[in-house]
Amino acid sequence: MASALFVSFCVTWLAIPLLCDHWLTAKDAHADSSGKIARWVDARYTRVVRGLTLRPSRMLLGIVPLAAAAAFAFTQVGSGFMPSMDEGGFVLDYHTAPGTSVTESDRLVRQIEQIVQSNPNVQTYSRRTGTGLGDGLGEPNRGDFFVRLKSGGRQPIDTVMNDIRTQVEARVPGVSVEFAQLMEDLIGDLTAVPQPVQIKIYGDDQAVLEATARKVAGALAHVSGVVDVNDGINPAGDALDIQIQPDAAAAQGVDPQWVAQQVSDLLAGNVATTYQVGVKAMGIRVQLTGAKALTDTGLAQLLLRAPDGHLFPLDRVAKLVPVTGQPEIERDNLKPMVAVTARISGRDLGSVIGDVKQMLGTQPLLPKGTYYALGGLYEQQQIAFHGLMVVFGAAVALVFALLLFLYERFRVAAAVLAMPMLAAGAVFVGLWVTGIELNITAMMGMTMIIGIVTEVAIFYVSELQSLTREGMPLEEALIVAGQNRLRPIAMTTLAAILALLPLAFAIGQGSAMQQPLAVAIIAGLIVQMPLVLLALPALLKAVLRPKSQ
């Protein structure tokens, strides 16, 4: 955009004068293009501005309602991270019970396939079992679908996802699913947390953390708009705990360490020797044939050879105790942590997080010694919003510094800066009326409004200064400056609004991504004309002292 503005300046500064000199004549320069409509507008504008300059306090009749509407809309408008859009496809993540084999997972997931295939909105799909699109560590009980919808004549993507989710939950018990559009899923993979809602629970006792996570997940499931709740407890599957009996081992003439080493050598193998390959020595590992396919019964009958040469089975010196569902232990900054996650459907991120905070603050869910922090895409949203607010503040500060340098009067600079600040407040009204969330693209549009409205206000004040330098009284110059700048300001404002309308109506593929930006700019442009041409003259009349006029 900066490049476009620079090119535009060069064209206006160099090319336009040369073209006008070549094509226009002196007659064109003195032609009166004002018609009946223009004269009628000038008369009405003169009457309104004269009344405002005589009593500048009247401008509060317009500014106060605008400020009040902006404040009310700020409390009502939802907030999000990225703009909501129909990408034409989504990712369906699934996982079965821990320890489920690939064969059993495939049998269960084929039922989900039938549900996906039967949906009339689906064009095609692909499935992975034991791996996923994120290319992370694969497990036999996990995988995903990528579902592509038809390009036209179908239901909205949120409706399709909710329909498939409802059918899977009702017809395929034992399988947990999560739904996300592709961009949301990719951003989640990049940030390592794909879910919008993540409640990170910290504590020192793993058992207390798991119990607390289950309670928080149960309460979170009752929050409106929350779907695909996961308690964050990820069992790693069944295991066998080999408990060596010292007395039984001594009866066989061995000790527990010897038994553990023998079992490790048989199951995992042992490097017996090496052979030379060029300059590199390659190890030769000796391992029991079929060690990886042993069942619990086969492991119990695993034969060990004592130092005196006699053989005995493992279960003679050890007990094999099944351990079910050993959970993964996760740490964050070296602190034990369990993350409860969820996705959102039908609501904005900000309002859902508000309800989550209220739930965690009012219900006795966290025992003593535990605390929580919010992560997920909400955390990324807060980081992005903080950065954009810094950019917004820097833009306001730089614009104010430019105005002070240009006019060398604090009051004039403050009066001019008040116009873009009021226009920025109108952005919240525009988002609230259109039902669009405040997200990073909308905040970019609000930052751009500061520069756009300031530019138009400078046009007006420059014309005002030119008239006063020629000796025109301030009261008359305020009106004439508005009359002279009314048509250029109106034309530039309408041209910008018309250019942004296709984006504001989300016409064309991918336009929904920039829709919040377009709506934000249009909302600021709508109030730009009355602010600059009506409120600014009254404000300048109020702040300029007679000796400085």
Steps between C-alpha positions, in 0.01 A plus 500: 500500500787737576636442150158574350474825697847606390420431135169684539683804640747500212221474244305784663808717540658447158272326252167674567633859450666399173182331372286798601740737324477287187126435487330789688460859385445829676130467429490171688671657799238777529195292409217507754401141562261571787144396425176525691587211728843641579355843575233345721762300692722808540208702638403233752863441595556873553197521728605199711864602537406860581275376779771271637769766492275749675432246776775234492337312786235379254750259349464296817153403376675284241827410672352381830256252338782373276730448799221334699414269210868410461533422871186285496607317185843434652334305783275306261723410207659154511870438466696233317845422365475444126192595291231235476463370148374199308817333371311226318662222701580394854716263703340231718742372766406177676642271765382171644573350842870484597662172401256437215671325211513641149261225385239582763540876446447443127181304569355780711609777266335330202169585666602867497587459133146385429361809676730729299417327172125523563508878552375666177728802551823298484687479170801291605716415800824335608576304818810422703530252789808496721612838367352841412527816291717661766764228445553461873567187704249241377313256723292199386183642657523847344450646155301752299282567198527789258153562356447718193150636442325575174573839349138612469144415595582374848445589863743724694808322626408549868167328440672208327753458781230512769291243311789254463606555863149419624480181294845377608425557869170310467604212274870437569556464876856467617640751250571863594505756220602862449412725206694797365531682172830457321650843574406479868654153516822613328537801730438271795770261381746790466425618855492140634148563639231462233202558732363852563436424868776355716493500879845409631474365854821495707581312818751269667282191548430318171198315642345826622568660161319220316199511732483878469526481119203263486290736713599805293423314176157402631420860593643632172268275300200695641626837373291619205677470166771261624543170313761224469610518864814303589613456861865486392568163663670292231561142610790338321333156485530189713833387646648209697689576817761226563543482877805282578481303828844505670439181700384303195796630299744396773352151494601479132848624577456847348427853622233753379752704299610190310136410421425855375809496277411157357145610415629822342754309289237252377231756417702804388809312387867541582789617283722190502770613262576746218624483144681758294324683215759736356607725785185433701443212747149355476354320801348151473198470729390158620128485586245229582301404191141628525574711809278787385204265446501347850172510691473515878481118514803462274694752706416311819647182347814674373792270583800640681836318538660509844878526539516125576325426168151397608193663341198641681197709388468867587181454704695284745700801620268791415137608498353656186252765609283662226491879518209656313499848354823654610447873430756714324672747732527846349696791641491869424801701621602192702163504681263198477202605289180356353335697218121484460410601144183573302381654175228759434188482287248780450662757731798731497822427683485798734154429643578130547822581686304746715261221600793265563665753732170547683462122533849458642453795735162404645509119517728318750684306231866563590622348827767658716843485342376520139455797271414558135603705199321545168684398185402381153401736222365738767854552624616564143212745456606695807860516377383621157258755650772638727732542204230671293412734786865601517487568127176699543653709780813560296287611203309750716823633652668541160195670351482741794872577464446570129209732575705691758781537249257612230287750695729587797193536721402240758131589489472471122688169501276364776184616318609332178603178682160481670338430163679168423461390862122547479499326162689207655221470756252465216683182395349319800153617397554367147621163626211470745235590239639252247553225758874468423752420771783729602808315378847580372383614155233728652765655725718557195209687341454709814869596489468598134204725583732718711705589194208526256290739709803705603589548134152635420507726806834641384341581163237708675738679740745577218221668304395686815853630556526608138181707531595662831842596363318688222325707771162324517342506846509166685121458517469543125813296422362202696197492269681569172769241574227239546328607177826476307589159643149352507507351151858354513438349844165357391647353182799338673280364778240352264771359272666324792168361629400373156840337452466318833140386457586169326723409793241618751238271343757217475456469123748257348716222636719597793335841543360398840857516634508877437132567576561632856766740367264631233210544745728679747625746238152563357362570849772759554447654157125539557558731797803663341306759300279635782792499741739693273249733334270569798662408832853619415395859407307534825786354702755732334276800569488397865872438552648787297544814704416836340865614502610184317225499241 
